[in-house]
Coordinates of C-alpha atoms in Angstrom, one line a residue:
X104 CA -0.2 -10.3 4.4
X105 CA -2.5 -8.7 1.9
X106 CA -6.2 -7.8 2.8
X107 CA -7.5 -10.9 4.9
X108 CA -9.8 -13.1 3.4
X109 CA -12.6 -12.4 6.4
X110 CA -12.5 -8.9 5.6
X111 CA -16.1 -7.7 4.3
X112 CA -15.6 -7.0 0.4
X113 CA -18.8 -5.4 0.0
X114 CA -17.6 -3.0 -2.7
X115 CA -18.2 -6.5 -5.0
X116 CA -21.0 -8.3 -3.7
X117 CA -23.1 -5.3 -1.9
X118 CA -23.4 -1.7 -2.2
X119 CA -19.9 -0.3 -2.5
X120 CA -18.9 1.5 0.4
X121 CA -17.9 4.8 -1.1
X122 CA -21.4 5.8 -2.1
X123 CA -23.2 5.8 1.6
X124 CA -23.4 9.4 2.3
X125 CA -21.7 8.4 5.4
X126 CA -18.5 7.3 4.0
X127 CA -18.9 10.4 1.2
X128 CA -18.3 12.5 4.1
X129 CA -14.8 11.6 4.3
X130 CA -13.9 12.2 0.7
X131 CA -11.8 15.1 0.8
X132 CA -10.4 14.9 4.2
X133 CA -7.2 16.7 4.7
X134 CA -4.2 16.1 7.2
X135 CA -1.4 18.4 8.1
X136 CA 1.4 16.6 10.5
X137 CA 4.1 18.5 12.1
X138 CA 7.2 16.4 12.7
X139 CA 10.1 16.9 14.2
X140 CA 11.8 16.7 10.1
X141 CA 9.0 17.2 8.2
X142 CA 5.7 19.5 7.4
X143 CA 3.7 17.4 4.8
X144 CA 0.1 18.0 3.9
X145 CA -2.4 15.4 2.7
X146 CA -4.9 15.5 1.2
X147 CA -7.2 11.7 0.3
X148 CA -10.0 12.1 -2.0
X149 CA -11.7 8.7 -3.5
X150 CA -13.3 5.8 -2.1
X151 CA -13.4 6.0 1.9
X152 CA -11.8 2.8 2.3
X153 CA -8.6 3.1 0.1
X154 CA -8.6 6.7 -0.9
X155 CA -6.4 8.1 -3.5
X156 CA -4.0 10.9 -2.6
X157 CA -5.4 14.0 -4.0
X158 CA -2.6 16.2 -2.5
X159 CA 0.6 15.7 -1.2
X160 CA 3.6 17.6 0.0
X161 CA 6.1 17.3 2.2
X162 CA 8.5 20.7 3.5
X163 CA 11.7 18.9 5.4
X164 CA 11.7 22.2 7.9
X165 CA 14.3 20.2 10.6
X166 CA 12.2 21.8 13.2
X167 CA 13.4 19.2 15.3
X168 CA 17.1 19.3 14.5
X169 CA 19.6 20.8 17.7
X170 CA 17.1 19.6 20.2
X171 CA 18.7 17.5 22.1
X172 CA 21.4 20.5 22.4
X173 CA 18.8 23.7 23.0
X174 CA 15.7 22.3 24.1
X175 CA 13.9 24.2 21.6
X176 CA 13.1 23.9 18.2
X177 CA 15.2 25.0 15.2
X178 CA 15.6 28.3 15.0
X179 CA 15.9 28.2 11.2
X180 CA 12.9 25.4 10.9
X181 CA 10.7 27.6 12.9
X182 CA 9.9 30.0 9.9
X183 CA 10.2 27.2 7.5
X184 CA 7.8 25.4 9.2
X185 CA 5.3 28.5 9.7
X186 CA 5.7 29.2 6.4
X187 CA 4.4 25.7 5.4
X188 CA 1.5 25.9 7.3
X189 CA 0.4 29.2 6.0
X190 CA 0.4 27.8 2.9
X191 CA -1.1 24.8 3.6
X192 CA -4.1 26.2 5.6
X193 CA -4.8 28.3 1.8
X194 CA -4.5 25.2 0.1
X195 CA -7.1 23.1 1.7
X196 CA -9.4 25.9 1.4
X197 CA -9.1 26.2 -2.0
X198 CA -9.5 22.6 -2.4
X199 CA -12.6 22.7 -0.2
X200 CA -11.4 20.4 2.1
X201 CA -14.1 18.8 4.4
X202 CA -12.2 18.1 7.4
X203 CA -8.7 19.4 8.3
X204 CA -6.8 18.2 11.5
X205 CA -3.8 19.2 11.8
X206 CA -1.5 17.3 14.7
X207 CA 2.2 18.1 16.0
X208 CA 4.1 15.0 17.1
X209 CA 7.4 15.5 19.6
X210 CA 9.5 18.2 18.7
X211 CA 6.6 20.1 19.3
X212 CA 5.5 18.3 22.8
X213 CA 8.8 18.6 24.0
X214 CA 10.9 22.0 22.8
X215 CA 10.5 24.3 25.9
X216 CA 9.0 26.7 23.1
X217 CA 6.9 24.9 21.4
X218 CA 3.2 26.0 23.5
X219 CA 4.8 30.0 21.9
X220 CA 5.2 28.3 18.6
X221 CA 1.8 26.2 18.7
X222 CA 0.0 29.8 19.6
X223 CA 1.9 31.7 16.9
X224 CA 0.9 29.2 14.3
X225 CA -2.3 29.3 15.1
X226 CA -2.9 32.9 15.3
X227 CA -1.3 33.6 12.1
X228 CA -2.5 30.3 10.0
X229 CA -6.3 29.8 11.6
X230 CA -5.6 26.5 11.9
X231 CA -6.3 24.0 15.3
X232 CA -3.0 22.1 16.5
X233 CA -3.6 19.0 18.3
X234 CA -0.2 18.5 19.8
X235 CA -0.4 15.0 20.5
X236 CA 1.4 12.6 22.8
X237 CA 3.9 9.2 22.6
X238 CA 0.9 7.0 23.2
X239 CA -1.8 8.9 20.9
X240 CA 1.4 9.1 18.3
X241 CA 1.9 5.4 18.6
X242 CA -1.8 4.3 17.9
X243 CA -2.7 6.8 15.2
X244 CA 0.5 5.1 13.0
X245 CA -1.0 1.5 14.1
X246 CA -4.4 2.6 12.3
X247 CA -2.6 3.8 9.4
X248 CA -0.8 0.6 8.9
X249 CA -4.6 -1.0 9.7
X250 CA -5.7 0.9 6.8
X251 CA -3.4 -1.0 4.1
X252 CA -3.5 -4.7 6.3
X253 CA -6.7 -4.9 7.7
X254 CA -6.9 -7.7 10.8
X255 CA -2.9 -6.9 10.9
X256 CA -1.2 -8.7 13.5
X257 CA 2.5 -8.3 15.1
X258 CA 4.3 -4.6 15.7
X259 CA 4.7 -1.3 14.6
X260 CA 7.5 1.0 14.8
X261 CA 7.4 4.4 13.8
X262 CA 10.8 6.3 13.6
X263 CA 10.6 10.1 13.2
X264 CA 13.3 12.6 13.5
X265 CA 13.1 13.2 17.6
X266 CA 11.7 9.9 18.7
X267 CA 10.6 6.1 18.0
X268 CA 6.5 4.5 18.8
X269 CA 5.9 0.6 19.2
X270 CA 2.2 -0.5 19.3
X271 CA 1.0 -4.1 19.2
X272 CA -1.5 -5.1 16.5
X273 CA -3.6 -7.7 18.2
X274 CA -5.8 -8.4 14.8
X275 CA -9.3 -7.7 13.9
X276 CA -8.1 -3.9 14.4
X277 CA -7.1 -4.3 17.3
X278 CA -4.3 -2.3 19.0
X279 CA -2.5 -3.5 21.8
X280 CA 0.4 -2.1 24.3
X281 CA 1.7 1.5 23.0
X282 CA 5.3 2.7 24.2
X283 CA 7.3 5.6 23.0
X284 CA 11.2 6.5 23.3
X285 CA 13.8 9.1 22.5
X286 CA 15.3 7.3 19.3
X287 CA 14.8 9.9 16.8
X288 CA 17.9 10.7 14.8
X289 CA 17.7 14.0 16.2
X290 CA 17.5 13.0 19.5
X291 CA 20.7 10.5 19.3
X292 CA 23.0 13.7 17.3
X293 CA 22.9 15.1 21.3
X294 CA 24.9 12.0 22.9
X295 CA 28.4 12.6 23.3
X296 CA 30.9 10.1 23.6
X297 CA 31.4 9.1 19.7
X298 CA 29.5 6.1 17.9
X299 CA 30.1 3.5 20.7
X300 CA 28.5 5.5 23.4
X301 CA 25.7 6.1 20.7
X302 CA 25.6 2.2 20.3
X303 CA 24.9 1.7 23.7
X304 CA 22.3 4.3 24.6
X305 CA 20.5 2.4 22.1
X306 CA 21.0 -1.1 22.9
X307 CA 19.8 0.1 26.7
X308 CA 16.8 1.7 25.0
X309 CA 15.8 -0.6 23.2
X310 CA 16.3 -3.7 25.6
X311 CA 13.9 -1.7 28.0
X312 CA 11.3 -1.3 25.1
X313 CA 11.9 -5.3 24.8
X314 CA 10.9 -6.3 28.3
X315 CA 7.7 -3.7 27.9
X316 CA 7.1 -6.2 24.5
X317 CA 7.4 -9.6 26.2
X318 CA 5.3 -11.7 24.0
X319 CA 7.2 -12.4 20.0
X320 CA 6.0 -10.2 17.4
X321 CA 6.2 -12.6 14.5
X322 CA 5.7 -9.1 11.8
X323 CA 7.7 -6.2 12.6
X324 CA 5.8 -3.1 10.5
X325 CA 7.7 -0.3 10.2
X326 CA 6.7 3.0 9.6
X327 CA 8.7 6.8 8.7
X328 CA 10.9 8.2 6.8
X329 CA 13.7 6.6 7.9
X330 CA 12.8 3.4 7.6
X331 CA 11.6 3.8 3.9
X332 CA 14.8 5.1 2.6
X333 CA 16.7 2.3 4.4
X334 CA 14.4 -0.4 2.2
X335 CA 15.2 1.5 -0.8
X336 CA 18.8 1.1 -0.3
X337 CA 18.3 -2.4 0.3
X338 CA 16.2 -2.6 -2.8
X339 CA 19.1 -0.8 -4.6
X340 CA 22.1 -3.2 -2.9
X341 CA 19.7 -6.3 -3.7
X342 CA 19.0 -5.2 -7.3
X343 CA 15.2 -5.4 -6.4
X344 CA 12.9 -4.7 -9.4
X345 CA 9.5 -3.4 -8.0
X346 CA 9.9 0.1 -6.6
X347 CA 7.0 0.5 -4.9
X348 CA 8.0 0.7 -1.0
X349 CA 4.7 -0.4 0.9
X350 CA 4.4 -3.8 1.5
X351 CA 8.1 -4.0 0.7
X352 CA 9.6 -7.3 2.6
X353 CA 13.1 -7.6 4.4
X354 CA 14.5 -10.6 6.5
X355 CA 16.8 -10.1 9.6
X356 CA 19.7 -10.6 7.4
X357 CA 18.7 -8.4 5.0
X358 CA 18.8 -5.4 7.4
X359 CA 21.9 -6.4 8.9
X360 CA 23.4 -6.8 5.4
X361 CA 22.0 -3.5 4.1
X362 CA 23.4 -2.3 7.9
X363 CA 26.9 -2.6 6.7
X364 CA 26.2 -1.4 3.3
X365 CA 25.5 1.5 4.3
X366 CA 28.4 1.8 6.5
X367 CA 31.1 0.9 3.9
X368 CA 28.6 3.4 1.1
X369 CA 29.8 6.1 -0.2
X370 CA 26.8 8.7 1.3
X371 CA 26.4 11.0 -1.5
X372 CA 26.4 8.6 -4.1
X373 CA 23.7 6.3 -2.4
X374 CA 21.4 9.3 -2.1
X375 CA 21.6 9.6 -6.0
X376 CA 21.1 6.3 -6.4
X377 CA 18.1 5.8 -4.7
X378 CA 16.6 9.5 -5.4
X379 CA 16.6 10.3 -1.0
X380 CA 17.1 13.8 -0.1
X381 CA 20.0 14.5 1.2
X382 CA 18.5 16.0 4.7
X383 CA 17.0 12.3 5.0
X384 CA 20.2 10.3 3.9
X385 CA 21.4 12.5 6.7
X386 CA 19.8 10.8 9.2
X387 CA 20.1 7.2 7.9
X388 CA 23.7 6.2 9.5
X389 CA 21.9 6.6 13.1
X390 CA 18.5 5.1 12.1
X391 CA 20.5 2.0 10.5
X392 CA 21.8 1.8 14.3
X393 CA 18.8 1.6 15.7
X394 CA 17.3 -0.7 13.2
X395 CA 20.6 -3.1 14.0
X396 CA 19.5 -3.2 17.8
X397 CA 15.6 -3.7 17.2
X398 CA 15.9 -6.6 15.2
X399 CA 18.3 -8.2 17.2
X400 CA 16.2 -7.7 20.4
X401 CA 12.9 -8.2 18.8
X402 CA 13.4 -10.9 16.4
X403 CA 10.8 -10.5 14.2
X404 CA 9.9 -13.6 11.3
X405 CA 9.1 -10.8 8.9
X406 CA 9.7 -6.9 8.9
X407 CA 7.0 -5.4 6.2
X408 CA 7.8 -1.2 4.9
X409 CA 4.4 0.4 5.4
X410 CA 3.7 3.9 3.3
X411 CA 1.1 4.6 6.1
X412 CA 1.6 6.2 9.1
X413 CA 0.1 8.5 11.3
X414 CA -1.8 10.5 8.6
X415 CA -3.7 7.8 6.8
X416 CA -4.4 6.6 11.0
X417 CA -6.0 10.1 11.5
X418 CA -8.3 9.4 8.2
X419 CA -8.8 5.5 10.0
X420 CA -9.6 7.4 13.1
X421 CA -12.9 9.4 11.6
X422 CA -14.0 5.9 9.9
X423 CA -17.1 3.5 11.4
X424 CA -16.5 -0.2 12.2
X425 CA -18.2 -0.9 9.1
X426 CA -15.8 1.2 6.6
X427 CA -12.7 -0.6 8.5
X428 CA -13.5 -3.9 7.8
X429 CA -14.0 -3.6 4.2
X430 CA -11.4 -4.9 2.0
X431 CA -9.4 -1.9 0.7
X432 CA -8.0 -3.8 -2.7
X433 CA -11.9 -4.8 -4.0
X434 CA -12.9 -0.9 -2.4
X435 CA -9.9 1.0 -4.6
X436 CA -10.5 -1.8 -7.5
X437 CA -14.5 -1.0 -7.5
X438 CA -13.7 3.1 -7.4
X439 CA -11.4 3.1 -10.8
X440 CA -14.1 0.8 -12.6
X441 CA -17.1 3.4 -11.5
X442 CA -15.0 6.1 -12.4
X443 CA -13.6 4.6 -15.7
X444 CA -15.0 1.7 -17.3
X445 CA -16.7 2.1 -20.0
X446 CA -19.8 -0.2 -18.6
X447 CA -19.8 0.0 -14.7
X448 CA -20.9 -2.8 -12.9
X449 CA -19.8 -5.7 -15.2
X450 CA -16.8 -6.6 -13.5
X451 CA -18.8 -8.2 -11.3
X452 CA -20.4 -10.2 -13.9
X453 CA -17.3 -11.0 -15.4
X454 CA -15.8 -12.5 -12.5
X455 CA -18.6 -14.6 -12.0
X456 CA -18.5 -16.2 -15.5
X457 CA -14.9 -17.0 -15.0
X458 CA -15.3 -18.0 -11.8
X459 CA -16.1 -21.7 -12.6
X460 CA -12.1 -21.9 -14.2
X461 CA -10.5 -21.1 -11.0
X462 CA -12.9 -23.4 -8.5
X463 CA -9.5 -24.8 -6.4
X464 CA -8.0 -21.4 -5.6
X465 CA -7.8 -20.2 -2.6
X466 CA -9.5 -17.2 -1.2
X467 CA -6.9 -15.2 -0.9
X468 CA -6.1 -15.3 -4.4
X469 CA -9.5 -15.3 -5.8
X470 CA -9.8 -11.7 -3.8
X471 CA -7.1 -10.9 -6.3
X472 CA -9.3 -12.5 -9.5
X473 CA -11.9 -10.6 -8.3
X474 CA -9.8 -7.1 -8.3
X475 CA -8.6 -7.7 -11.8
X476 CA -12.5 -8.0 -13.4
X477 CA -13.4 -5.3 -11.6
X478 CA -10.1 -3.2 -13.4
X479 CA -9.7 -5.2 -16.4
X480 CA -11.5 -2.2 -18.5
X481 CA -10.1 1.2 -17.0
X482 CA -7.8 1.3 -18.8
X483 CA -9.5 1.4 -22.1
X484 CA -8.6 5.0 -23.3
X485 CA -4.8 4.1 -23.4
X486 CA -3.2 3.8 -27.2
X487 CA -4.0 0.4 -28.5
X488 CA -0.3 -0.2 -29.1
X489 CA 0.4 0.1 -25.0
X490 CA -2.6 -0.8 -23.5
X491 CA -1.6 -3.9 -22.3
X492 CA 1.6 -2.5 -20.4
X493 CA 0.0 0.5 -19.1
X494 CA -2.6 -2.1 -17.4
X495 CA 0.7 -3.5 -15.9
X496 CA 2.0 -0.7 -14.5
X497 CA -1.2 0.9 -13.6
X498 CA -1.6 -2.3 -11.3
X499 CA 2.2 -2.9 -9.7
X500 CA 2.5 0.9 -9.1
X501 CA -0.8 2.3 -8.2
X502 CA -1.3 3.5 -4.5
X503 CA -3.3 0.1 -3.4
X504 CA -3.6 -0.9 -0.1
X505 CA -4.3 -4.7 0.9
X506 CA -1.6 -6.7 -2.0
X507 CA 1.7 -8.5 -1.7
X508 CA 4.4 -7.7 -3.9
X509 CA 3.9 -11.0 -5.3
X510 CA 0.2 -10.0 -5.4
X511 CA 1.1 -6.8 -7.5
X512 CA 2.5 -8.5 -10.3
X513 CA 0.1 -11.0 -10.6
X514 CA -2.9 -8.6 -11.1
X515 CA -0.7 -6.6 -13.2
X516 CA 0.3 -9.5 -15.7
X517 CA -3.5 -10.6 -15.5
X518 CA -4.5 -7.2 -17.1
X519 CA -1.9 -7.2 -19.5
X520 CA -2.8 -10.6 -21.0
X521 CA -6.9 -9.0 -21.1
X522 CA -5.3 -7.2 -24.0
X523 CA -2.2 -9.0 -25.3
X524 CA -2.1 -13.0 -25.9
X525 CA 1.7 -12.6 -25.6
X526 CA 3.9 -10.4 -23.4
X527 CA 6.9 -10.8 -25.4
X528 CA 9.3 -7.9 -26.4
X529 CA 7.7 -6.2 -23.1
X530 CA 10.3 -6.1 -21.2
X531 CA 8.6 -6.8 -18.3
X532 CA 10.6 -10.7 -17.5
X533 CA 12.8 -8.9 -14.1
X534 CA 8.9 -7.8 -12.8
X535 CA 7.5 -11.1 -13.7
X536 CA 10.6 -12.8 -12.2
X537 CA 9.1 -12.0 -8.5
X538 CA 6.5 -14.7 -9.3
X539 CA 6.4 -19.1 -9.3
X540 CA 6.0 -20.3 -13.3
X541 CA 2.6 -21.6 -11.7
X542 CA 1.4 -18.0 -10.5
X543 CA 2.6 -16.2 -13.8
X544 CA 0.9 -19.3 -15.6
X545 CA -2.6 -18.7 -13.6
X546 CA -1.9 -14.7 -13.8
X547 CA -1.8 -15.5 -17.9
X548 CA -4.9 -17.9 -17.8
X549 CA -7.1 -15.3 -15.9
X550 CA -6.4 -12.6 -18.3
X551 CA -7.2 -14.9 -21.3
X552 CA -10.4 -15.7 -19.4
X553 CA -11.2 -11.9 -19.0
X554 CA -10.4 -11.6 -23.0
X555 CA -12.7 -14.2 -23.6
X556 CA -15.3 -12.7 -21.2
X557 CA -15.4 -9.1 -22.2
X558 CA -15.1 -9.6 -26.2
X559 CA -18.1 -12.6 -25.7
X560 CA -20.8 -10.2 -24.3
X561 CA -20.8 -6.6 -22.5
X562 CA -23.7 -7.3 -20.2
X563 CA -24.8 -10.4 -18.4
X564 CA -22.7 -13.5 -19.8
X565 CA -24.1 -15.6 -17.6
X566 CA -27.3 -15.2 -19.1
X567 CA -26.0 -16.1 -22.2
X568 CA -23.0 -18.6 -21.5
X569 CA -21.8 -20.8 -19.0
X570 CA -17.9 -22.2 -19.0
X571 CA -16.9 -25.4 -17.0
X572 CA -13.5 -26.9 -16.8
X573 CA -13.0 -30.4 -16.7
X574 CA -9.5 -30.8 -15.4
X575 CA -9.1 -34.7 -15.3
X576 CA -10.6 -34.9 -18.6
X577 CA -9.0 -31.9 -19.6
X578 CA -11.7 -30.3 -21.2
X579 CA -13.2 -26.4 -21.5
X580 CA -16.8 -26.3 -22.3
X581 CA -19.1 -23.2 -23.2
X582 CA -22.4 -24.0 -22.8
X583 CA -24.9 -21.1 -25.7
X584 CA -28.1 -20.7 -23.9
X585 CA -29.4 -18.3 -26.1
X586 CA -30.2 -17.6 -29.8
X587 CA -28.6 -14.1 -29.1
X588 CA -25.3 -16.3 -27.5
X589 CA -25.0 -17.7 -30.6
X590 CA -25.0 -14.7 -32.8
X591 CA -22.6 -13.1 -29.8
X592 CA -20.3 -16.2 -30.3
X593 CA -18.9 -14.6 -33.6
X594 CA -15.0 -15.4 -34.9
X595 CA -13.2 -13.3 -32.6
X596 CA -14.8 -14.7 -29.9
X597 CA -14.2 -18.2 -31.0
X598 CA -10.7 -17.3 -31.5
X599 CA -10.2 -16.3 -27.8
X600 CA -12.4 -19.2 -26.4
X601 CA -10.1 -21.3 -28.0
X602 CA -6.4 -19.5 -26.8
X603 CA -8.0 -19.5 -23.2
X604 CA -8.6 -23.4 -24.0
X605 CA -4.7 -23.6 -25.1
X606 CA -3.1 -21.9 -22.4
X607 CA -5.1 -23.8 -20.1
X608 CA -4.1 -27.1 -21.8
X609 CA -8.0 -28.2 -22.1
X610 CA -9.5 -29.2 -25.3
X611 CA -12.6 -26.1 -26.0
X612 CA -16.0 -28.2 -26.4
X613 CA -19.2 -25.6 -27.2
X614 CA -22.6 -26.5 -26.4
X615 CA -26.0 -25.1 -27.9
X616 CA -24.3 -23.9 -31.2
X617 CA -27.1 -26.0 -32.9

């Protein structure tokens, strides 16, 4: 599900949300999380709604790892992990972060010495550490993944190295029942008894987590590290051509195929492959297992990868109803054209001239329309010669909440043909592949329209112009309302009024050249 149609999209027909003083506020805000495998530090910066990730790094400190044997925290993460917070405390304030919360998740709840450690790391970093619970855990990674799908509906599961959250997503931000459990890899490396005894503690688990869940979750959203590097294996096994991991979609039978392709892989080789680390492909085996028994119990129609977890839900957390509803896409997509178009504010305009082309799309897609004026010129200080596929891969691999997959490479081929009438010799047919010949048709037709658009006039085009498509008659007419549309309606615009009549298959009929 990309952003919902309902969602407010203010950033394109109201003030953008990014410049209320409000919603400034939260432009630089910074989030340390202390996992049971990992120390990582962001840092979002940008537009409030979709923010850009200004800093990020990630320490994979184990400080979980021989828990379930000691009952404390690593004795070789400890210092790794203090030493990652030191640093990260001097880094936010030389960024001149304006809010910092740093959180600790369950090693940290649960290690018998982890109120010592919590005091230590305070003392010597100056930093506040909310150790949180299951439940708190569990809804702060439901408002991340609310951050990417706004008025998401179905489950989340967050997996991190010393236990496993569920949380329902009841839609319009809603979030529902919130359970946690000791399936974290970590956790599961303490049961002896070999893998079938491992098996079974899980199945047990997870059936009691079922009958907490009663109603079917048609979406299963899954969240951590885990989780992520199994979908890039599956990418890898399925030869899957988009990279990017949020939004990333698996059936049941994907999972239980990449399940046994993992089992039968050759570890080492897999991790170089797909570029994991190999302290995370070392906890992939047990994840897999409990990815096995959660789909089987659960059944979900769809299970969705989401990049956000509990850090973007602690930047969701400091956000007004208002800044949650907006549409992230049309928020991000009305940041980049502020901060680099050459003339701010006429992607609006743009979409509105084209508009009339496109009358029998749905909303969902037009949001999508709507995106690609608002970004068709931020690229513009790219070389001439790759323009056009640096608009591509700006839009299929840029950090944007709120699109499909599908939706990716439709914007993306939509920007490409703003500057190229062709995409041949681009090498770009596996991407393009992900997409119906009537999408990829449209996509082209769009960015023909924005050609048109953007070469005709760079202010005001309705002002000047008006386009109408005749579909049954199979006609494209531009009506001149102005002596100045005339002298704007030179040969180069002629020449792209006319491809955008081709590739629609419409004869071009101009008005008011007289």
């Amino acid at each position: 599900m990309a952003g919902s149609a309902t969602v407010a999209d203010g950033g394109l027909f109201g003030t953008p949300l990014f410049t209320d003083p409000k919603a400034r506020a939260l432009a630089r805000v910074g989030v340390i999380d202390i996992g049971s495998n990992s120390v990582r530090m962001v840092v979002f910066d940008g537009a409030a709604r979709s923010p850009a990730y200004f800093y990020n790094e990630k320490i994979l400190c184990g400080l979980g790892a021989g828990f379930a044997q000691t009952g404390r925290l690593s004795a070789e993460g400890r210092p790794r992990a203090l030493a990652a917070l030191k640093r990260f405390a001097a880094l936010a304030k030389g960024m001149k972060v304006t809010s910092l919360v740093t959180v600790a998740t369950a090693a940290m709840r649960e290690a018998e010495d982890g109120p010592e450690f919590k005091a230590m790391a305070e003392r010597e970093t100056g930093l506040t550490i909310h150790v949180v619970d299951g439940q708190e855990e569990a809804r702060f990674s439901a408002q991340g993944v609310l951050l990417g799908w706004p008025g998401a509906q179905g489950m989340i599961c967050d997996i991190g190295g010393s236990s496993m959250e569920l949380a329902e997503l009841l839609g319009e931000g809603a979030v529902g029942k919130r359970e946690t459990s000791q399936l974290g890899p970590f956790r599961l490396q303490g049961i002896t008894g070999g893998k079938k005894a491992i098996r079974m503690h899980i199945r047990a688990v997870i059936d009691d987590l079922r009958e907490k869940f009663p109603d079917r979750q048609g979406r299963l959203f899954l969240v951590g590290g885990s989780w992520r590097a199994i979908a890039r294996i599956d990418m890898e096994r399925r030869g899957y051509p988009l990279k990017v991991l949020h939004e990333y979609r698996m059936t049941r039978k994907d999972i239980r195929d990449t399940i046994s392709f993992i089992q039968k892989a050759d570890l080492e080789a897999l991790r170089a492959q797909t570029g994991t680390s190999a302290d995370r492909m070392r906890l992939v085996p047990l994840a897999s297992l409990v990815l096995k028994e959660l789909v089987r119990a659960f059944k979900p129609n769809e299970v969705a990868v989401s990049s956000y977890g509990i850090r973007e839900g602690l930047l969701y957390e400091q956000m007004s109803d208002q800044q949650r509803q907006r549409d992230p896409l049309i928020e991000a997509a009305y940041h980049m054209e502020l901060a680099n178009a050459r003339m701010p504010g006429f992607g609006r305009a743009l979409y509105r001239f084209i508009e009339p082309l496109f009358g029998r799309v749905r909303p969902d897609k037009k949001r999508v329309m709507r995106a690609a004026c608002l970004l068709h010129d931020v690229s513009w200080r790219a070389h001439p010669d790759y323009r056009a596929e640096v608009c591509f891969d700006n839009a299929t691999r840029a950090n944007l909440g709120g699109l499909t997959h599908e939706e990716r490479v439709y914007l993306g081929l939509a920007l490409l043909h703003r500057y190229k009438s062709s995409r041949k010799g681009t090498e770009l047919d596996t991407l393009v592949s992900l997409l119906s010949g009537k999408d990829a048709q449209e996509a082209e037709i769009l960015g023909r329209a924005m050609r048109f658009g953007a070469m005709f006039t760079l202010e005001k085009p309705l002002e000047h112009g008006q386009l109408k498509l005749y579909p049954k008659k199979k006609v494209l007419e531009l009506t001149l309302k102005t002596d100045t549309a005339r002298d704007l309606f030179g040969e180069v615009a002629q020449a792209r009024f006319s491809a955008l009549a081709a590739a629609i298959g419409a004869e071009p009929v101009v008005k008011g050249l007289a």
